[in-house]
Amino acid sequence: MKPFAYVRAHSPAEAVQEYAARPGARFLAGGTNLIDLMKLGVESAQTLIDVSRLPLDRVESGPGGALRIGAAVRNSDLAAHPAVRERYPVLSQALLAGASGQLRNVATTAGNLMQRTRCLYFQDPGKPCNKRLPGSGCPAIEGVHRDLAVLGHSEACVATHPSDMAVALAALGATVHLLGPDGERALPVADFHRLPGERPERDTELRPGELITAVELPPPMGPSLYRKARDRASYAFALASVAAVLDVRDGVVHDVGLAFGGLAHRPWRAGAAETVLLGAPATPAAFAQAADAELVHARPLRDNAFKVQLARNLAVDVLSALAARAAGAAA
Amino acid sequence: MAGKGARAGSTRQRAHPEAPPRAEHRSAVTLRVNGEERTLTLDHRTTVLDTLREHLGLFGTKKGCDHGQCGSCTVLIDGRRANSCLLLAVAQDGARITTVEGLAAPGPGGETLHPVQQAFLDHDALQCGYCTPGQICSAVGMLGELAAGHPSLVTAPGSRPGLTAEEIRERMSGNLCRCGAYAHIVAAVQDAGRAPGDAAGRPDGDPRHLQDGATP
Amino acid sequence: MNARGANGRDADGRGTNARGTDGRGTNGGPAGARAASDPLGAPTARRDGRAKVTGAARYAAEHTPPGCLWARSVGAGIARGRITAVHREDALSVPGVTAVLAHDNAPRLLPGADPTLWVLQDNRVPHRGWPVALVVAESPEAAREGAAALHIDYAEEPHDVLLTARHPELYTPETANGGHPGVRERGDFGAAHAASAVRVDGTYKVTGLHNHPMEPHASTAYWEDGMLVAHDSNQGSTDVRNDLAALFGLAEDQVAVINEYVGGGFGSKGTTRPVVVLAAMAARHTGRPVKLALPRRHLPAVTGHRAPTLQRVRLGADAQGRIAALEHEAITQTSTVKEFVEQAAVPARVMYTSPHSVTIHRVVALDVPTPSWMRAPGEAPGMYALESAMDELAVAVGADPIELRLRNDTEREPDTGRPFSSRHLAECLREGARRFGWRADDREPAVRREGNLLIGTGVAAATYPVYFMPSHATATAAPDGTFTVAVNAADIGTGARTVLAQIAASALRTSPDRVRLDLGDSRLPAAPVAGGSSGTASWGSAVHKACTELTERLEEHDGLLPPEGMSVGADTVQEATAPSPYARHAFGATFAEVTVDTVTGEVRVRRLLGVYAAGRILNPVTARSQFIGAMTMGLGMALSEGSTMDPRFGDYAERDLASYHVPVNADLPSIEAHWIDEADEHLNPMGSKGIGEIGIVGTAAAIGNAVHHATGLRLRELPLTPDRLLRDLALAGLLPVAVPA
Ligand SMILES: Cc1cc2nc3c(=O)[nH]c(=O)nc-3n(C[C@H](O)[C@H](O)[C@H](O)COP(=O)(O)OP(=O)(O)OC[C@H]3O[C@@H](n4cnc5c(N)ncnc54)[C@H](O)[C@@H]3O)c2cc1C
Ligand code: SF4
Ligand code: FES
Ligand code: FES
């Protein structure tokens, strides 16, 4: 790690200005991913612009029942927020399924979205990796890749995005709010992360110097649930996960949001599955059919075909649980 | 506070003779460590963990992985538990930091162990002791979170979490113990959490004698 | 069989919630009646507990002598070849970097010691991660930056890192670890196996495993008046002192190695590691104290590990499951630096009646990191295979697995024909079954469902040999009625400090709080490593001897003691090297209840229970912690720990604690250890067997057997991660009912 300058920003505008003014600048939030990677020599910065104490630390109810989450809200505070627990349980659960109590106390909304893949080659500067060093190759394709992608990967990169929170946000149809040198803009969270294609070095659609200011949730469309499978009972990244929001009326799927984690370079919003489900009976058979409609596109690597089965099982399980709950409530 | 400060490692403190980094790469940082204000000029790269250990001689906080993967370095930052190995000291300027050395309450007849420390002894909740300070600080912070009603993954939706073994296990999972003292750690934390005079000095995890407004 | 043991009286009736203040029934060692107030066997709180819970305990990297420098080691970036150039300029231009040591400028070492310590001496790279340079700087940050800025050129050679059962260079070693013969044969396995009514043939696979003590290996070293002083994290500082003296050409009294507190080792700190050698070299090179703490990611390449094993077990038995023929073949790897052979086939020489037997090791030297001791080397992987095969045999003959083991119990060690000094395996199995609520009438696999969970229970036996090594100790009586006992033991978390004080107090007929116990410094009386679960027996015998003699001398002494007190030294070279007519082993039984989630393939342990017969338990508080701690590591071995040799790069892929999954608190809902009160006069004056390792033995098999009971699936490969389970659950049609195919 090379020495760097440090600036604490006091307003989002100042953060963006500082970034523009300083070559090699990076935003620092909780630091739980950035400092980790800087120690490994994977990331570097000439200036760290500390955005962790910006006045973006509030969770506010918006018009029409929406919820606006500040970029600097700590993961633990967000998970414990009464509005989130009550109205968006999938988000609270996803956050609580990630990392550890002490990491969540530090990690922020924006940092969580921006965290980088846990691909073991990416984390080892002694080895090639297209994401870290474009053009150097992707040893994971033939190498150790049990934890890597089955959907949407490319010849250049088969990494997965590790966030749990982002999977819930994708299912909820959240929007990411950005402030850049050219002003504000917003992106649906499902489009925020990229697929690797030929440019795996780019994880997201964030433009250089853009600051995430908030994540906005639309009013909840129904009951929701998160489920994650992992190698040990806690403090481990997902092998695969599912976030689902399901609105069942009279036994029929009225609305649904479904997203997979651990399968792709981005949280995978399961559009094909959702299409199958809309108007379908809320039954395990329909859920399985929907999952298949999404997973038929899976292209597993040598050692990760289990993820397709796992994702299918998780989707059916989570949707069935939500449907059962709806049936129970209706009865 | 003076006695506390002396204990906080001044005997071990060393004049840091290193070639200082260039001015734009270092800052004066003030941390309130275990009740005592410490101002140091630090390389921006210096973590809170290395500040405690290598600059302040407070070796109670351990380095097990240096990457947020083990919990050995857990301290309380403004009363909340955090992995000090991933925090830059410069970014914590002005923060209140409580380490394992600051948990016991000073008293005229010697210090009184924090209830969590005492419970760890009572339950033999340690072996090699290397994860222990992190476990203890984590437990103190965790009891504060629990008391504040923060949920964990095992908390039933909509309910208030209790001091159950299941809750403790999940919440303490950010602290690895390779010696495998988990079962005893759970028993110790449960005991300490039940102790009258609440082990988690509310409103946050800092022990009572270190909270703002506490009279030393 | 001993009557007391046969009653299966356990030492204390408590499980996980035991506080350090109870524990009945541990009185009565080999000497029979002991005073009720005998400190030996009494539940005694850990002596260093307060220092550890207050943060006062100082570990190796927690000393910063004036002028101290920080070092960072650099591992080879190739799997095999030679260093052709070390480009230091960039590293040396990093502000604060004071030196870069490599093979071209590092102090020379004398040959002779462990070849893994032969670092920075030549340009050869035997495996990826082998230490090739050391950057020394005025701050940890500068050392890290300097290490990243160091450029090394290599001439790469093709490497060979993959263990296969058909590797052309597999050979049978003369001996495996522990000096066990590479091969043993009795009777005519082939004929007996062919003639057997029931045959079982299984191949079991255990991946590479890493010790990962929570304190990474570290040393702070300095030279003072020609003397080398090192605070070093190790399991035996006498041995480290001797190695350093040999490497640097010093007399033994010119080296002091201090290991007062050690943050775990589990075997990885049982031999001298390059860390202390590098720190000492750098301190000599720079003329200043140097502190080197190994980054966590370096541990797998530099500090030993459990090598992967491919094991084939073939059993031939009669219709009742009595074994006639047993073959255990263990295939493993070592490095090109040094031969280390995991003695996985050895427990099959001890466990069961087996008139016709072949136990054989085969090993290949690959371009991989050098394996070494990891908690219960040999027994841990070997008993996973053997005890899984026993479960398969139980299924094959339709016997309850406990009953099957009882049918194969033996009074003599099959391999040597020697009688056991004590063997209470049967009692452990019965007592465990009772406590666990074992149901012999519920052995049908894959029939217990709770929603999407399949439930199963499993059992396995455990064993671990009794080792006893020579040690020295001194005991001194002071005029004020207190005592000081000195022995260079290491307390790596076992409770040695506490137990040795109890042993001393018992022999001195005083209370432990009148005994000061000094350990963890090579200037103390020489003592062996904390390894092979032998520490308490080895050090304790010397302490016992010194204290007993001191007691006698005090009885003869008239009048006041002189101001310097009265001292007695003892060594146990004779006792420890005297051959025993007995086969001496501890035994145990582990029980597990698991759930297998058919949605996710996740296996979780609901309950883990062990019952051990390990001689006299000297301190139930620290003993329980040892047992459950090792069982926890066994749970990791079963479910989540494993590391993959990367064929392209030649390193273990999972080198950090985020990818190498040691168990976390949530993995252990319930864990209990109990013991049989075992009297054995053929051990040592305390009547104790080692307890530090047996807990890991058998645990993985018990869990694997429980998974079979839950699902009917026999995976034969660890760890039992969701990817493996899901694949087999799908093949077996065991996915959740709610998921139509
Ligand atoms: C051992 C371990 C286990 C973990 N397990 C899990 C897990 O199971 N599930 C999971 O989801 N996560 C897990 N995590 C990851 C953790 O959630 C992330 O590290 C954390 O969320 C990152 O947040 P941060 O605020 O610390 O980000 P930082 O590290 O500060 O920043 C991360 C990135 O975000 C950028 N950034 C930060 N703020 C902004 C902003 N406002 N605008 C634009 N860019 C910004 C930074 O420049 C940087 O590139 C784990 C981490 C560790 C160390
Ligand atoms: S999968 Fe992506 S991140 Fe991993 S090595 Fe390949 S290019 Fe790098
Ligand atoms: S040292 Fe900070 S989490 Fe391991
Ligand atoms: S006590 Fe040794 S790691 Fe926890």
mmCIF file of C-alpha atoms in Angstrom, chain A residues 1-3 38-41 118 120-121 123-128 136-140 142-144 146-147 227-237 239 284-286 288 292 303 306-307 309-317 320, chain C residues 72 77 95 128 141 144-145 148 297 452 597-604 639-640 644-649 651-664 666-667 721-724 726-727 730 735-741:
data_model
loop_
_atom_site.group_PDB
_atom_site.id
_atom_site.type_symbol
_atom_site.label_atom_id
_atom_site.label_comp_id
_atom_site.label_asym_id
_atom_site.label_seq_id
_atom_site.Cartn_x
_atom_site.Cartn_y
_atom_site.Cartn_z
ATOM 1 C CA MET A 1 0.000 0.000 0.000
ATOM 2 C CA LYS A 2 1.434 3.330 -1.037
ATOM 3 C CA PRO A 3 0.968 6.424 1.120
ATOM 4 C CA MET A 38 -5.644 -1.913 -0.405
ATOM 5 C CA LYS A 39 -3.723 -4.036 2.079
ATOM 6 C CA LEU A 40 -3.734 -6.849 -0.440
ATOM 7 C CA GLY A 41 -2.435 -4.546 -3.148
ATOM 8 C CA ARG A 118 -14.411 -12.524 -3.532
ATOM 9 C CA LEU A 120 -9.634 -15.803 -4.925
ATOM 10 C CA TYR A 121 -7.531 -14.882 -7.950
ATOM 11 C CA GLN A 123 -7.567 -11.017 -4.371
ATOM 12 C CA ASP A 124 -4.069 -12.257 -5.201
ATOM 13 C CA PRO A 125 -1.949 -9.717 -7.101
ATOM 14 C CA GLY A 126 0.612 -12.446 -7.724
ATOM 15 C CA LYS A 127 -1.715 -14.006 -10.274
ATOM 16 C CA PRO A 128 -3.402 -12.973 -13.488
ATOM 17 C CA SER A 136 -3.958 -10.722 -18.037
ATOM 18 C CA GLY A 137 -6.368 -13.629 -18.327
ATOM 19 C CA CYS A 138 -8.895 -15.396 -16.149
ATOM 20 C CA PRO A 139 -7.417 -18.355 -14.288
ATOM 21 C CA ALA A 140 -10.708 -19.030 -12.519
ATOM 22 C CA GLU A 142 -10.088 -23.546 -15.441
ATOM 23 C CA GLY A 143 -9.106 -23.112 -11.813
ATOM 24 C CA VAL A 144 -10.807 -22.865 -8.441
ATOM 25 C CA ARG A 146 -16.808 -23.507 -7.139
ATOM 26 C CA ASP A 147 -18.055 -20.200 -5.735
ATOM 27 C CA ARG A 227 -32.599 -17.089 2.212
ATOM 28 C CA LYS A 228 -28.911 -17.800 1.842
ATOM 29 C CA ALA A 229 -26.981 -21.056 1.594
ATOM 30 C CA ARG A 230 -23.409 -21.162 2.799
ATOM 31 C CA ASP A 231 -20.562 -23.367 3.923
ATOM 32 C CA ARG A 232 -20.945 -22.621 7.606
ATOM 33 C CA ALA A 233 -23.790 -21.409 9.746
ATOM 34 C CA SER A 234 -22.713 -17.765 9.882
ATOM 35 C CA TYR A 235 -19.996 -15.341 8.747
ATOM 36 C CA ALA A 236 -19.633 -16.779 5.268
ATOM 37 C CA PHE A 237 -20.465 -15.492 1.836
ATOM 38 C CA LEU A 239 -22.995 -19.995 -2.265
ATOM 39 C CA PRO A 284 -44.631 -25.058 -5.850
ATOM 40 C CA ALA A 285 -45.023 -26.446 -9.344
ATOM 41 C CA ALA A 286 -45.426 -22.979 -10.798
ATOM 42 C CA ALA A 288 -40.305 -24.531 -10.033
ATOM 43 C CA ASP A 292 -36.411 -23.184 -14.549
ATOM 44 C CA ASP A 303 -17.241 -27.381 -10.414
ATOM 45 C CA PHE A 306 -24.652 -27.492 -7.991
ATOM 46 C CA LYS A 307 -25.535 -23.808 -7.923
ATOM 47 C CA GLN A 309 -29.948 -26.911 -8.397
ATOM 48 C CA LEU A 310 -29.353 -24.854 -5.293
ATOM 49 C CA ALA A 311 -30.850 -21.707 -6.770
ATOM 50 C CA ARG A 312 -33.851 -23.626 -8.010
ATOM 51 C CA ASN A 313 -34.452 -25.223 -4.631
ATOM 52 C CA LEU A 314 -34.028 -21.903 -2.837
ATOM 53 C CA ALA A 315 -36.422 -20.104 -5.156
ATOM 54 C CA VAL A 316 -39.116 -22.723 -4.777
ATOM 55 C CA ASP A 317 -38.613 -22.868 -1.047
ATOM 56 C CA SER A 320 -43.549 -21.463 -1.305
ATOM 57 C CA ARG C 72 7.512 -8.484 6.123
ATOM 58 C CA GLY C 77 5.746 -16.268 -6.832
ATOM 59 C CA PRO C 95 10.711 5.732 2.714
ATOM 60 C CA ARG C 128 5.064 -21.309 -4.204
ATOM 61 C CA GLU C 141 3.270 0.248 6.779
ATOM 62 C CA ARG C 144 4.238 -3.777 3.654
ATOM 63 C CA GLU C 145 4.813 -1.223 0.931
ATOM 64 C CA ALA C 148 4.923 -5.024 -2.549
ATOM 65 C CA ARG C 297 -2.229 -15.693 4.082
ATOM 66 C CA ASN C 452 -37.165 -30.303 4.440
ATOM 67 C CA ASP C 597 -31.192 -29.553 4.498
ATOM 68 C CA THR C 598 -32.561 -30.984 1.281
ATOM 69 C CA VAL C 599 -33.148 -27.481 -0.064
ATOM 70 C CA THR C 600 -29.591 -26.285 0.281
ATOM 71 C CA GLY C 601 -27.491 -29.357 0.943
ATOM 72 C CA GLU C 602 -26.280 -27.730 4.156
ATOM 73 C CA VAL C 603 -25.262 -30.166 6.860
ATOM 74 C CA ARG C 604 -25.451 -28.763 10.368
ATOM 75 C CA LEU C 639 -18.192 -29.879 7.384
ATOM 76 C CA SER C 640 -16.343 -26.829 6.238
ATOM 77 C CA THR C 644 -7.769 -26.890 -2.785
ATOM 78 C CA MET C 645 -4.370 -27.320 -4.346
ATOM 79 C CA ASP C 646 -4.400 -25.026 -7.343
ATOM 80 C CA PRO C 647 -2.917 -27.093 -10.152
ATOM 81 C CA ARG C 648 -1.812 -24.109 -12.193
ATOM 82 C CA PHE C 649 -0.187 -22.073 -9.458
ATOM 83 C CA ASP C 651 -0.605 -23.156 -3.861
ATOM 84 C CA TYR C 652 -3.566 -23.784 -1.644
ATOM 85 C CA ALA C 653 -6.323 -21.573 -2.964
ATOM 86 C CA GLU C 654 -8.081 -20.921 0.338
ATOM 87 C CA ARG C 655 -5.426 -19.145 2.339
ATOM 88 C CA ASP C 656 -7.419 -16.679 4.388
ATOM 89 C CA LEU C 657 -10.047 -17.036 7.061
ATOM 90 C CA ALA C 658 -12.832 -15.843 4.789
ATOM 91 C CA SER C 659 -12.357 -18.724 2.365
ATOM 92 C CA TYR C 660 -10.948 -21.385 4.683
ATOM 93 C CA HIS C 661 -13.926 -21.970 6.910
ATOM 94 C CA VAL C 662 -13.073 -22.821 10.471
ATOM 95 C CA PRO C 663 -16.201 -23.349 12.553
ATOM 96 C CA VAL C 664 -17.931 -20.310 14.012
ATOM 97 C CA ALA C 666 -23.249 -20.664 15.310
ATOM 98 C CA ASP C 667 -21.992 -24.017 14.044
ATOM 99 C CA THR C 721 -20.174 -29.006 1.829
ATOM 100 C CA PRO C 722 -23.483 -28.182 0.131
ATOM 101 C CA ASP C 723 -22.076 -28.686 -3.368
ATOM 102 C CA ARG C 724 -21.275 -32.328 -2.618
ATOM 103 C CA LEU C 726 -26.751 -31.441 -3.294
ATOM 104 C CA ARG C 727 -25.276 -33.448 -6.111
ATOM 105 C CA ALA C 730 -30.416 -35.013 -6.348
ATOM 106 C CA LEU C 735 -34.739 -33.173 -2.891
ATOM 107 C CA PRO C 736 -37.584 -31.518 -1.051
ATOM 108 C CA VAL C 737 -41.077 -32.697 -1.831
ATOM 109 C CA ALA C 738 -42.010 -29.134 -2.649
ATOM 110 C CA VAL C 739 -39.563 -29.095 -5.540
ATOM 111 C CA PRO C 740 -40.950 -31.173 -8.378
ATOM 112 C CA ALA C 741 -38.249 -32.159 -10.792
#
